[in-house]
Short mmCIF file of C-alpha atoms and ligand atoms in Angstrom, two decimals:
data_model
loop_
_atom_site.label_atom_id
_atom_site.label_comp_id
_atom_site.label_asym_id
_atom_site.label_seq_id
_atom_site.Cartn_x
_atom_site.Cartn_y
_atom_site.Cartn_z
CA MET X 949 22.84 -11.60 -28.20
CA THR X 950 22.49 -11.40 -24.30
CA ARG X 951 18.67 -12.31 -23.70
CA VAL X 952 16.46 -10.30 -21.10
CA ALA X 953 14.61 -12.32 -18.87
CA ILE X 954 12.16 -11.40 -15.51
CA VAL X 955 10.81 -13.61 -12.89
CA THR X 956 8.33 -12.69 -10.74
CA GLY X 957 8.43 -14.01 -7.38
CA GLY X 958 11.53 -13.86 -7.03
CA ALA X 959 12.72 -13.67 -3.78
CA GLY X 960 11.34 -17.75 -3.55
CA GLY X 961 11.80 -21.03 -3.71
CA PHE X 962 11.10 -21.80 -7.06
CA GLY X 963 12.10 -18.09 -8.06
CA THR X 964 15.88 -18.38 -6.90
CA ALA X 965 16.62 -21.26 -8.35
CA ILE X 966 15.25 -20.22 -11.86
CA ALA X 967 17.09 -16.62 -11.49
CA GLU X 968 20.55 -18.74 -10.67
CA ARG X 969 19.64 -21.30 -13.81
CA LEU X 970 19.03 -18.26 -16.56
CA ARG X 971 22.14 -16.88 -15.35
CA ALA X 972 23.91 -19.65 -15.64
CA GLU X 973 22.85 -19.72 -19.08
CA ARG X 974 24.52 -15.97 -19.39
CA MET X 975 20.72 -14.38 -19.76
CA GLU X 976 20.46 -10.83 -18.14
CA VAL X 977 17.80 -11.37 -14.87
CA VAL X 978 15.81 -9.16 -13.09
CA ALA X 979 14.24 -11.31 -10.10
CA ALA X 980 11.74 -9.26 -9.01
CA ASP X 981 9.43 -9.39 -5.48
CA LEU X 982 7.44 -8.32 -2.87
CA PRO X 983 7.57 -5.02 -1.90
CA GLU X 984 9.51 -3.55 -4.89
CA LEU X 985 7.15 -5.45 -7.49
CA ASP X 986 3.09 -6.50 -6.62
CA VAL X 987 2.18 -8.51 -9.68
CA THR X 988 -1.65 -7.39 -8.59
CA ASP X 989 -0.89 -3.76 -9.25
CA PRO X 990 -1.02 -2.59 -12.61
CA ASP X 991 1.62 1.05 -11.58
CA SER X 992 3.77 -1.40 -9.56
CA VAL X 993 3.88 -4.18 -12.94
CA ASP X 994 4.30 -1.37 -15.43
CA ARG X 995 7.54 0.21 -13.12
CA LEU X 996 9.01 -2.53 -13.11
CA VAL X 997 8.46 -3.30 -16.52
CA SER X 998 9.84 0.24 -17.73
CA GLY X 999 12.58 0.45 -15.54
CA VAL X 1000 14.19 -3.01 -16.81
CA VAL X 1001 13.34 -1.98 -20.60
CA GLU X 1002 15.10 1.48 -19.67
CA ARG X 1003 18.14 -0.46 -17.82
CA HIS X 1004 18.01 -3.18 -20.59
CA GLY X 1005 16.75 -2.58 -23.76
CA ARG X 1006 13.61 -4.72 -23.82
CA VAL X 1007 12.13 -8.78 -21.82
CA ASP X 1008 12.91 -11.58 -24.01
CA ALA X 1009 11.63 -13.58 -21.14
CA LEU X 1010 9.12 -12.94 -18.85
CA VAL X 1011 8.67 -15.89 -15.97
CA ASN X 1012 5.37 -15.69 -14.10
CA ASN X 1013 6.10 -18.00 -10.78
CA ALA X 1014 4.90 -15.00 -7.93
CA GLY X 1015 2.02 -17.15 -6.48
CA ILE X 1016 0.23 -17.81 -2.83
CA ALA X 1017 -1.58 -20.91 -1.51
CA GLY X 1018 -3.91 -19.42 0.47
CA PRO X 1019 -5.76 -20.84 3.78
CA THR X 1020 -7.26 -24.03 3.24
CA ALA X 1021 -10.77 -24.47 3.77
CA PRO X 1022 -13.76 -25.73 2.47
CA VAL X 1023 -15.57 -24.27 -0.55
CA ASP X 1024 -18.28 -23.49 1.91
CA ALA X 1025 -16.53 -21.73 4.42
CA TYR X 1026 -13.75 -20.26 2.10
CA PRO X 1027 -13.73 -16.77 3.50
CA LEU X 1028 -14.53 -14.08 -0.10
CA ASP X 1029 -11.61 -11.52 0.35
CA GLU X 1030 -8.64 -14.93 0.62
CA TRP X 1031 -10.20 -16.57 -2.43
CA ARG X 1032 -9.98 -12.52 -4.86
CA ARG X 1033 -6.16 -12.46 -3.07
CA VAL X 1034 -5.23 -15.85 -4.52
CA LEU X 1035 -7.11 -15.63 -7.55
CA ASP X 1036 -5.69 -11.65 -7.67
CA VAL X 1037 -2.01 -12.97 -7.53
CA ASP X 1038 -1.89 -16.04 -8.85
CA LEU X 1039 -4.28 -15.65 -12.27
CA THR X 1040 -5.12 -11.74 -12.23
CA GLY X 1041 -0.97 -11.07 -11.48
CA THR X 1042 -0.16 -13.41 -14.05
CA PHE X 1043 -2.69 -11.88 -17.10
CA LEU X 1044 -0.76 -8.04 -15.79
CA CYS X 1045 2.70 -9.15 -16.06
CA MET X 1046 1.76 -10.73 -19.57
CA ARG X 1047 -0.36 -7.52 -20.55
CA ARG X 1048 2.33 -5.42 -19.53
CA CYS X 1049 5.67 -7.22 -21.36
CA ILE X 1050 3.52 -8.62 -25.00
CA PRO X 1051 3.29 -5.51 -26.94
CA GLY X 1052 7.31 -5.17 -26.53
CA MET X 1053 7.78 -8.43 -27.00
CA ARG X 1054 5.46 -8.47 -30.41
CA GLU X 1055 7.52 -5.44 -31.80
CA ARG X 1056 10.60 -7.07 -31.67
CA GLY X 1057 8.93 -10.62 -32.83
CA TYR X 1058 10.84 -12.75 -30.20
CA GLY X 1059 9.35 -13.84 -26.28
CA ARG X 1060 9.13 -16.32 -24.52
CA ILE X 1061 6.59 -16.28 -21.35
CA VAL X 1062 6.65 -19.33 -19.00
CA ASN X 1063 3.71 -19.31 -16.50
CA ILE X 1064 4.42 -21.51 -13.35
CA ALA X 1065 0.67 -23.84 -12.55
CA SER X 1066 0.18 -26.51 -10.48
CA ILE X 1067 -0.62 -29.88 -10.96
CA ALA X 1068 -4.14 -28.49 -8.18
CA GLY X 1069 -5.15 -26.88 -11.44
CA LYS X 1070 -5.25 -29.97 -12.91
CA GLU X 1071 -6.20 -32.31 -10.05
CA GLY X 1072 -8.17 -30.04 -8.16
CA ASN X 1073 -6.97 -30.20 -4.38
CA PRO X 1074 -9.90 -30.60 -1.33
CA ASP X 1075 -9.57 -27.43 0.91
CA MET X 1076 -7.55 -25.20 -1.84
CA SER X 1077 -10.33 -24.61 -3.97
CA ALA X 1078 -9.30 -20.49 -4.83
CA TYR X 1079 -5.36 -21.98 -5.47
CA SER X 1080 -7.19 -24.50 -7.37
CA ALA X 1081 -8.72 -22.70 -9.76
CA ALA X 1082 -6.64 -20.17 -9.62
CA LYS X 1083 -3.83 -22.70 -11.44
CA ALA X 1084 -6.31 -23.96 -13.69
CA GLY X 1085 -6.95 -20.22 -14.97
CA VAL X 1086 -3.63 -20.13 -15.33
CA ILE X 1087 -3.33 -23.31 -17.50
CA ALA X 1088 -6.19 -21.48 -19.63
CA LEU X 1089 -4.81 -17.83 -20.26
CA THR X 1090 -1.21 -20.32 -20.80
CA LYS X 1091 -3.66 -22.02 -24.20
CA SER X 1092 -5.52 -19.04 -25.00
CA ALA X 1093 -2.25 -16.53 -25.48
CA GLY X 1094 -0.17 -19.51 -26.91
CA LYS X 1095 -2.95 -19.86 -30.05
CA GLU X 1096 -3.13 -16.19 -30.11
CA LEU X 1097 0.48 -15.38 -30.05
CA ALA X 1098 1.78 -18.26 -31.98
CA ARG X 1099 2.52 -16.64 -35.07
CA THR X 1100 3.99 -13.68 -33.34
CA GLY X 1101 7.90 -15.39 -32.44
CA ILE X 1102 6.32 -14.96 -28.96
CA LEU X 1103 6.33 -18.29 -26.98
CA VAL X 1104 3.88 -18.86 -23.97
CA ASN X 1105 3.95 -22.18 -22.05
CA CYS X 1106 3.20 -23.02 -18.50
CA ILE X 1107 4.57 -25.88 -16.14
CA VAL X 1108 2.66 -27.69 -13.92
CA PRO X 1109 4.40 -29.15 -10.42
CA ALA X 1110 3.31 -31.19 -8.47
CA VAL X 1111 4.72 -31.13 -4.84
CA PHE X 1112 8.43 -29.31 -4.10
CA ASP X 1113 10.77 -28.78 -1.64
CA THR X 1114 10.47 -24.66 -1.71
CA GLY X 1115 9.18 -22.13 0.92
CA LEU X 1116 5.75 -22.95 -0.23
CA THR X 1117 6.06 -26.34 1.38
CA ASP X 1118 8.11 -25.03 4.47
CA ALA X 1119 4.43 -24.69 6.65
CA ALA X 1120 3.95 -28.45 5.97
CA SER X 1121 4.78 -30.78 9.29
CA ASP X 1122 6.69 -34.20 8.49
CA GLU X 1123 3.71 -36.31 8.03
CA GLU X 1124 2.65 -34.45 5.43
CA ARG X 1125 5.85 -33.74 3.92
CA GLU X 1126 5.47 -38.38 3.67
CA ARG X 1127 2.13 -37.64 2.12
CA PHE X 1128 3.30 -35.56 -0.14
CA ALA X 1129 5.70 -37.67 -1.32
CA ALA X 1130 4.32 -40.44 -0.80
CA ARG X 1131 1.69 -39.87 -3.69
CA VAL X 1132 4.42 -38.90 -6.49
CA PRO X 1133 5.29 -42.13 -8.13
CA MET X 1134 8.93 -41.33 -7.52
CA GLY X 1135 8.40 -41.66 -3.84
CA ARG X 1136 9.96 -37.85 -3.62
CA MET X 1137 9.39 -34.40 -3.99
CA GLY X 1138 10.94 -32.13 -6.45
CA ARG X 1139 13.91 -30.08 -6.28
CA PRO X 1140 13.84 -26.60 -7.27
CA ALA X 1141 16.73 -26.81 -9.95
CA GLU X 1142 14.33 -29.81 -11.33
CA LEU X 1143 12.24 -26.71 -12.12
CA ALA X 1144 14.85 -24.16 -12.86
CA GLU X 1145 16.35 -26.51 -15.90
CA LEU X 1146 12.41 -27.12 -17.52
CA VAL X 1147 12.24 -23.09 -17.31
CA SER X 1148 15.98 -22.64 -18.75
CA TRP X 1149 14.64 -24.43 -22.51
CA LEU X 1150 11.48 -23.12 -22.78
CA THR X 1151 12.68 -19.33 -22.30
CA SER X 1152 15.39 -20.43 -25.07
CA ASP X 1153 15.65 -20.19 -28.50
CA ARG X 1154 16.04 -23.82 -28.12
CA CYS X 1155 12.14 -24.04 -27.43
CA SER X 1156 10.67 -23.52 -31.00
CA PHE X 1157 7.73 -25.59 -31.31
CA SER X 1158 6.32 -25.56 -28.43
CA THR X 1159 3.36 -22.79 -27.34
CA GLY X 1160 0.13 -23.06 -25.20
CA ALA X 1161 1.54 -26.44 -23.68
CA ALA X 1162 1.31 -27.13 -20.07
CA PHE X 1163 4.27 -29.96 -18.75
CA ASP X 1164 3.93 -31.33 -16.39
CA LEU X 1165 6.52 -31.95 -13.58
CA SER X 1166 5.14 -34.54 -11.70
CA GLY X 1167 7.41 -37.45 -11.49
CA GLY X 1168 5.00 -39.67 -12.94
CA ARG X 1169 2.13 -38.48 -11.36
CA ALA X 1170 0.70 -36.66 -14.80
CA VAL X 1171 -3.44 -37.32 -14.77
CA TYR X 1172 -3.69 -35.39 -18.44
N1 NAD I 2498 6.62 -26.09 -3.75
C1 NAD I 2498 5.61 -26.17 -5.16
O1 NAD I 2498 5.28 -27.31 -4.40
C2 NAD I 2498 4.59 -25.92 -5.64
C3 NAD I 2498 3.91 -26.93 -6.50
C4 NAD I 2498 3.68 -25.96 -7.73
C5 NAD I 2498 3.14 -24.94 -7.64
N2 NAD I 2498 4.01 -24.52 -7.28
C6 NAD I 2498 4.09 -22.89 -7.73
O2 NAD I 2498 5.10 -22.16 -8.14
C7 NAD I 2498 5.36 -20.94 -7.69
C8 NAD I 2498 6.17 -20.04 -6.65
O3 NAD I 2498 6.62 -20.90 -5.21
P1 NAD I 2498 7.36 -21.25 -4.72
O4 NAD I 2498 7.74 -22.68 -3.90
O5 NAD I 2498 8.92 -21.52 -4.94
O6 NAD I 2498 7.01 -20.52 -3.55
P2 NAD I 2498 7.32 -19.19 -2.37
O7 NAD I 2498 6.46 -19.15 -1.43
O8 NAD I 2498 8.92 -20.13 -1.83
O9 NAD I 2498 7.83 -18.23 -3.45
C9 NAD I 2498 6.53 -17.57 -3.93
C10 NAD I 2498 7.03 -15.37 -4.41
O10 NAD I 2498 5.96 -15.28 -4.42
C11 NAD I 2498 6.55 -13.97 -3.89
N3 NAD I 2498 5.37 -13.03 -4.06
C12 NAD I 2498 3.34 -13.49 -3.30
N4 NAD I 2498 3.14 -12.36 -3.80
C13 NAD I 2498 3.20 -11.77 -4.31
C14 NAD I 2498 2.73 -10.52 -5.55
N5 NAD I 2498 1.64 -9.99 -5.13
N6 NAD I 2498 4.44 -9.82 -6.37
C15 NAD I 2498 4.80 -10.42 -6.21
N7 NAD I 2498 5.44 -11.53 -5.60
C16 NAD I 2498 4.34 -11.91 -4.73
C17 NAD I 2498 6.88 -14.06 -3.16
O11 NAD I 2498 7.08 -13.15 -1.68
C18 NAD I 2498 7.40 -15.34 -2.70
O12 NAD I 2498 8.85 -15.23 -2.75
C19 NAD I 2498 4.32 -20.14 -7.28
O13 NAD I 2498 3.40 -19.48 -8.15
C20 NAD I 2498 3.64 -21.90 -6.88
O14 NAD I 2498 2.15 -22.00 -6.70
C21 NAD I 2498 4.96 -24.17 -6.02
#
Protein backbone atom coordinates (compact mmCIF):
# COMPACT_ATOMS: atom_id res chain seq x y z
CA MET A 1 0.00 0.00 0.00
CA THR A 2 1.27 3.49 -0.83
CA ARG A 3 1.59 5.47 2.38
CA VAL A 4 0.45 9.11 2.38
CA ALA A 5 2.54 11.74 4.15
CA ILE A 6 2.16 15.43 4.90
CA VAL A 7 5.35 17.46 5.39
CA THR A 8 4.81 20.97 6.76
CA GLY A 9 7.32 23.67 5.89
CA GLY A 10 7.72 21.59 2.76
CA ALA A 11 9.40 24.34 0.71
CA GLY A 12 12.29 24.85 3.13
CA GLY A 13 15.69 23.21 3.47
CA PHE A 14 14.64 20.21 5.54
CA GLY A 15 11.17 20.04 3.98
CA THR A 16 12.52 19.66 0.45
CA ALA A 17 15.00 16.96 1.49
CA ILE A 18 12.36 15.09 3.51
CA ALA A 19 9.82 15.15 0.66
CA GLU A 20 12.43 13.92 -1.82
CA ARG A 21 13.52 11.10 0.51
CA LEU A 22 9.97 9.93 1.27
CA ARG A 23 9.08 10.00 -2.43
CA ALA A 24 12.10 7.78 -3.04
CA GLU A 25 10.44 5.39 -0.54
CA ARG A 26 7.41 5.46 -2.84
CA MET A 27 5.29 7.44 -0.40
CA GLU A 28 2.66 9.90 -1.66
CA VAL A 29 4.00 13.18 -0.23
CA VAL A 30 2.15 16.45 0.19
CA ALA A 31 4.78 19.07 0.97
CA ALA A 32 2.80 22.04 2.29
CA ASP A 33 4.04 25.52 3.09
CA LEU A 34 2.96 29.14 3.22
CA PRO A 35 0.84 30.57 1.74
CA GLU A 36 -1.47 27.58 1.16
CA LEU A 37 -0.79 26.17 4.63
CA ASP A 38 -0.39 28.33 7.71
CA VAL A 39 0.19 25.96 10.62
CA THR A 40 -0.88 28.63 13.11
CA ASP A 41 -4.38 28.78 11.63
CA PRO A 42 -6.69 25.86 12.54
CA ASP A 43 -8.87 26.49 9.45
CA SER A 44 -5.89 26.44 7.14
CA VAL A 45 -4.67 23.18 8.74
CA ASP A 46 -8.16 21.69 8.40
CA ARG A 47 -8.41 22.69 4.71
CA LEU A 48 -5.05 21.12 3.93
CA VAL A 49 -5.70 17.84 5.76
CA SER A 50 -9.28 17.54 4.45
CA GLY A 51 -7.97 18.08 0.91
CA VAL A 52 -5.34 15.37 1.34
CA VAL A 53 -7.90 12.92 2.73
CA GLU A 54 -10.23 13.71 -0.18
CA ARG A 55 -7.50 13.14 -2.76
CA HIS A 56 -5.57 10.29 -1.20
CA GLY A 57 -7.99 8.72 1.28
CA ARG A 58 -6.01 9.23 4.48
CA VAL A 59 -2.91 10.59 6.18
CA ASP A 60 -0.49 7.88 7.32
CA ALA A 61 2.40 10.11 8.30
CA LEU A 62 2.69 13.70 9.48
CA VAL A 63 6.04 15.47 9.62
CA ASN A 64 5.80 18.70 11.60
CA ASN A 65 8.75 20.55 10.16
CA ALA A 66 7.49 24.14 9.69
CA GLY A 67 9.38 26.47 11.97
CA ILE A 68 10.90 29.90 12.44
CA ALA A 69 13.83 30.95 14.61
CA GLY A 70 12.56 34.45 15.43
CA PRO A 71 14.80 37.38 16.29
CA THR A 72 17.74 37.19 18.66
CA ALA A 73 17.45 39.32 21.80
CA PRO A 74 18.01 38.91 25.54
CA VAL A 75 14.98 37.63 27.47
CA ASP A 76 14.25 41.00 29.05
CA ALA A 77 14.29 42.73 25.66
CA TYR A 78 12.46 40.01 23.72
CA PRO A 79 9.50 41.62 21.89
CA LEU A 80 6.23 40.08 23.09
CA ASP A 81 4.70 39.88 19.60
CA GLU A 82 7.77 38.00 18.31
CA TRP A 83 7.70 35.69 21.34
CA ARG A 84 4.07 34.86 20.59
CA ARG A 85 4.77 34.36 16.88
CA VAL A 86 7.62 31.89 17.48
CA LEU A 87 5.58 29.90 20.03
CA ASP A 88 2.62 29.98 17.67
CA VAL A 89 4.45 28.62 14.61
CA ASP A 90 6.86 26.21 16.28
CA LEU A 91 4.78 24.78 19.12
CA THR A 92 1.09 25.55 18.57
CA GLY A 93 1.45 24.81 14.84
CA THR A 94 2.77 21.36 15.67
CA PHE A 95 -0.09 20.81 18.11
CA LEU A 96 -2.73 21.95 15.57
CA CYS A 97 -1.46 19.61 12.85
CA MET A 98 -1.28 16.68 15.28
CA ARG A 99 -4.75 17.40 16.62
CA ARG A 100 -6.21 17.42 13.11
CA CYS A 101 -4.50 14.22 11.92
CA ILE A 102 -4.75 11.98 15.01
CA PRO A 103 -8.49 11.10 14.85
CA GLY A 104 -8.19 9.58 11.35
CA MET A 105 -5.00 7.76 12.32
CA ARG A 106 -6.67 6.41 15.46
CA GLU A 107 -9.64 5.20 13.45
CA ARG A 108 -7.36 3.24 11.14
CA GLY A 109 -5.05 2.09 13.95
CA TYR A 110 -1.97 3.40 12.15
CA GLY A 111 0.01 6.61 12.15
CA ARG A 112 3.53 7.99 12.21
CA ILE A 113 4.09 11.50 13.56
CA VAL A 114 7.55 13.06 13.45
CA ASN A 115 8.15 16.47 15.00
CA ILE A 116 11.27 18.44 14.16
CA ALA A 117 12.52 19.95 17.42
CA SER A 118 16.01 21.43 17.93
CA ILE A 119 18.98 21.01 20.20
CA ALA A 120 18.07 24.54 21.37
CA GLY A 121 15.17 22.86 23.14
CA LYS A 122 17.59 20.79 25.19
CA GLU A 123 20.50 23.19 25.64
CA GLY A 124 18.76 26.57 25.54
CA ASN A 125 20.39 28.97 23.06
CA PRO A 126 21.33 32.37 24.47
CA ASP A 127 19.28 35.23 22.96
CA MET A 128 16.90 32.67 21.47
CA SER A 129 14.60 32.13 24.42
CA ALA A 130 11.38 31.89 22.41
CA TYR A 131 12.83 29.36 19.96
CA SER A 132 14.45 27.32 22.75
CA ALA A 133 11.25 27.31 24.83
CA ALA A 134 9.11 26.39 21.81
CA LYS A 135 11.39 23.51 20.83
CA ALA A 136 11.55 22.25 24.44
CA GLY A 137 7.75 22.32 24.24
CA VAL A 138 7.83 20.26 21.03
CA ILE A 139 9.95 17.62 22.80
CA ALA A 140 7.53 17.51 25.76
CA LEU A 141 4.49 17.42 23.46
CA THR A 142 6.05 14.48 21.62
CA LYS A 143 6.65 12.58 24.87
CA SER A 144 3.17 13.29 26.14
CA ALA A 145 1.38 12.26 22.94
CA GLY A 146 3.68 9.27 22.47
CA LYS A 147 2.58 7.82 25.81
CA GLU A 148 -1.05 8.76 25.28
CA LEU A 149 -1.20 7.01 21.90
CA ALA A 150 1.17 4.13 22.62
CA ARG A 151 -1.48 1.45 22.22
CA THR A 152 -3.25 2.92 19.19
CA GLY A 153 -0.77 2.11 16.42
CA ILE A 154 0.21 5.78 16.22
CA LEU A 155 3.88 6.43 16.96
CA VAL A 156 4.97 9.95 17.87
CA ASN A 157 8.66 10.79 17.85
CA CYS A 158 10.81 13.87 17.45
CA ILE A 159 14.18 14.64 15.96
CA VAL A 160 16.56 16.96 17.77
CA PRO A 161 18.96 18.42 15.19
CA ALA A 162 22.01 20.51 16.00
CA VAL A 163 23.09 22.93 13.27
CA PHE A 164 22.34 22.00 9.67
CA ASP A 165 23.11 23.67 6.39
CA THR A 166 19.66 24.97 5.38
CA GLY A 167 17.59 28.12 4.90
CA LEU A 168 17.40 28.67 8.65
CA THR A 169 21.19 29.06 8.83
CA ASP A 170 21.62 30.85 5.45
CA ALA A 171 21.52 34.23 7.14
CA ALA A 172 24.53 33.37 9.29
CA SER A 173 27.92 34.92 8.42
CA ASP A 174 30.91 32.73 7.54
CA GLU A 175 32.32 33.44 10.98
CA GLU A 176 29.08 32.32 12.66
CA ARG A 177 28.94 29.19 10.53
CA GLU A 178 32.49 28.31 11.58
CA ARG A 179 31.49 28.86 15.19
CA PHE A 180 28.43 26.58 14.75
CA ALA A 181 30.58 23.82 13.24
CA ALA A 182 33.21 24.15 15.95
CA ARG A 183 30.62 23.22 18.59
CA VAL A 184 29.89 19.93 16.85
CA PRO A 185 32.33 17.13 17.77
CA MET A 186 32.35 15.96 14.11
CA GLY A 187 33.41 19.52 13.18
CA ARG A 188 30.76 20.19 10.54
CA MET A 189 27.12 21.11 10.10
CA GLY A 190 24.61 18.39 9.33
CA ARG A 191 23.25 17.80 5.84
CA PRO A 192 19.48 17.85 5.20
CA ALA A 193 19.73 14.40 3.57
CA GLU A 194 21.04 13.01 6.87
CA LEU A 195 17.94 14.27 8.65
CA ALA A 196 15.69 12.98 5.87
CA GLU A 197 17.17 9.52 6.33
CA LEU A 198 15.98 9.41 9.95
CA VAL A 199 12.57 10.81 9.00
CA SER A 200 12.29 8.03 6.44
CA TRP A 201 12.73 5.38 9.12
CA LEU A 202 10.48 7.12 11.67
CA THR A 203 7.63 7.45 9.14
CA SER A 204 7.86 3.82 8.03
CA ASP A 205 6.58 0.45 9.21
CA ARG A 206 10.22 -0.39 9.96
CA CYS A 207 9.90 1.81 13.03
CA SER A 208 7.69 -0.20 15.38
CA PHE A 209 8.95 -0.01 18.98
CA SER A 210 9.86 3.67 19.37
CA THR A 211 7.39 6.28 20.50
CA GLY A 212 7.62 9.40 22.64
CA ALA A 213 11.33 9.44 21.84
CA ALA A 214 13.68 12.28 21.00
CA PHE A 215 16.41 11.28 18.51
CA ASP A 216 19.50 13.50 18.47
CA LEU A 217 21.14 14.34 15.14
CA SER A 218 24.04 16.34 16.38
CA GLY A 219 27.36 14.98 15.11
CA GLY A 220 28.14 13.94 18.67
CA ARG A 221 26.88 17.05 20.47
CA ALA A 222 24.32 15.16 22.53
CA VAL A 223 23.48 16.60 25.92
CA TYR A 224 21.01 14.21 27.49
N1 LIG B 1 18.54 24.23 9.96
C1 LIG B 1 18.90 23.91 11.17
O1 LIG B 1 20.08 23.98 11.52
C2 LIG B 1 17.88 23.42 12.16
C3 LIG B 1 18.35 22.94 13.39
C4 LIG B 1 17.41 22.47 14.30
C5 LIG B 1 16.07 22.50 14.00
N2 LIG B 1 15.64 22.98 12.81
C6 LIG B 1 14.20 22.98 12.56
O2 LIG B 1 13.94 22.33 11.34
C7 LIG B 1 12.75 22.85 10.75
C8 LIG B 1 13.02 23.24 9.30
O3 LIG B 1 14.05 24.19 9.27
P1 LIG B 1 14.85 24.59 7.95
O4 LIG B 1 16.26 24.72 8.35
O5 LIG B 1 14.48 23.73 6.82
O6 LIG B 1 14.28 26.08 7.75
P2 LIG B 1 13.65 26.78 6.49
O7 LIG B 1 13.50 28.21 6.88
O8 LIG B 1 14.44 26.45 5.26
O9 LIG B 1 12.22 26.06 6.36
C9 LIG B 1 11.17 26.31 7.24
C10 LIG B 1 9.91 26.34 6.41
O10 LIG B 1 8.80 26.55 7.30
C11 LIG B 1 7.88 27.39 6.62
N3 LIG B 1 6.97 28.07 7.54
C12 LIG B 1 7.24 29.10 8.37
N4 LIG B 1 6.12 29.48 9.00
C13 LIG B 1 5.13 28.67 8.57
C14 LIG B 1 3.74 28.59 8.84
N5 LIG B 1 3.14 29.44 9.69
N6 LIG B 1 3.02 27.63 8.22
C15 LIG B 1 3.60 26.77 7.35
N7 LIG B 1 4.92 26.81 7.04
C16 LIG B 1 5.66 27.77 7.64
C17 LIG B 1 8.76 28.39 5.87
O11 LIG B 1 8.05 29.01 4.82
C18 LIG B 1 9.90 27.50 5.41
O12 LIG B 1 9.71 27.00 4.10
C19 LIG B 1 12.32 24.02 11.62
O13 LIG B 1 11.32 23.58 12.52
C20 LIG B 1 13.59 24.36 12.39
O14 LIG B 1 13.33 24.97 13.62
C21 LIG B 1 16.52 23.45 11.87
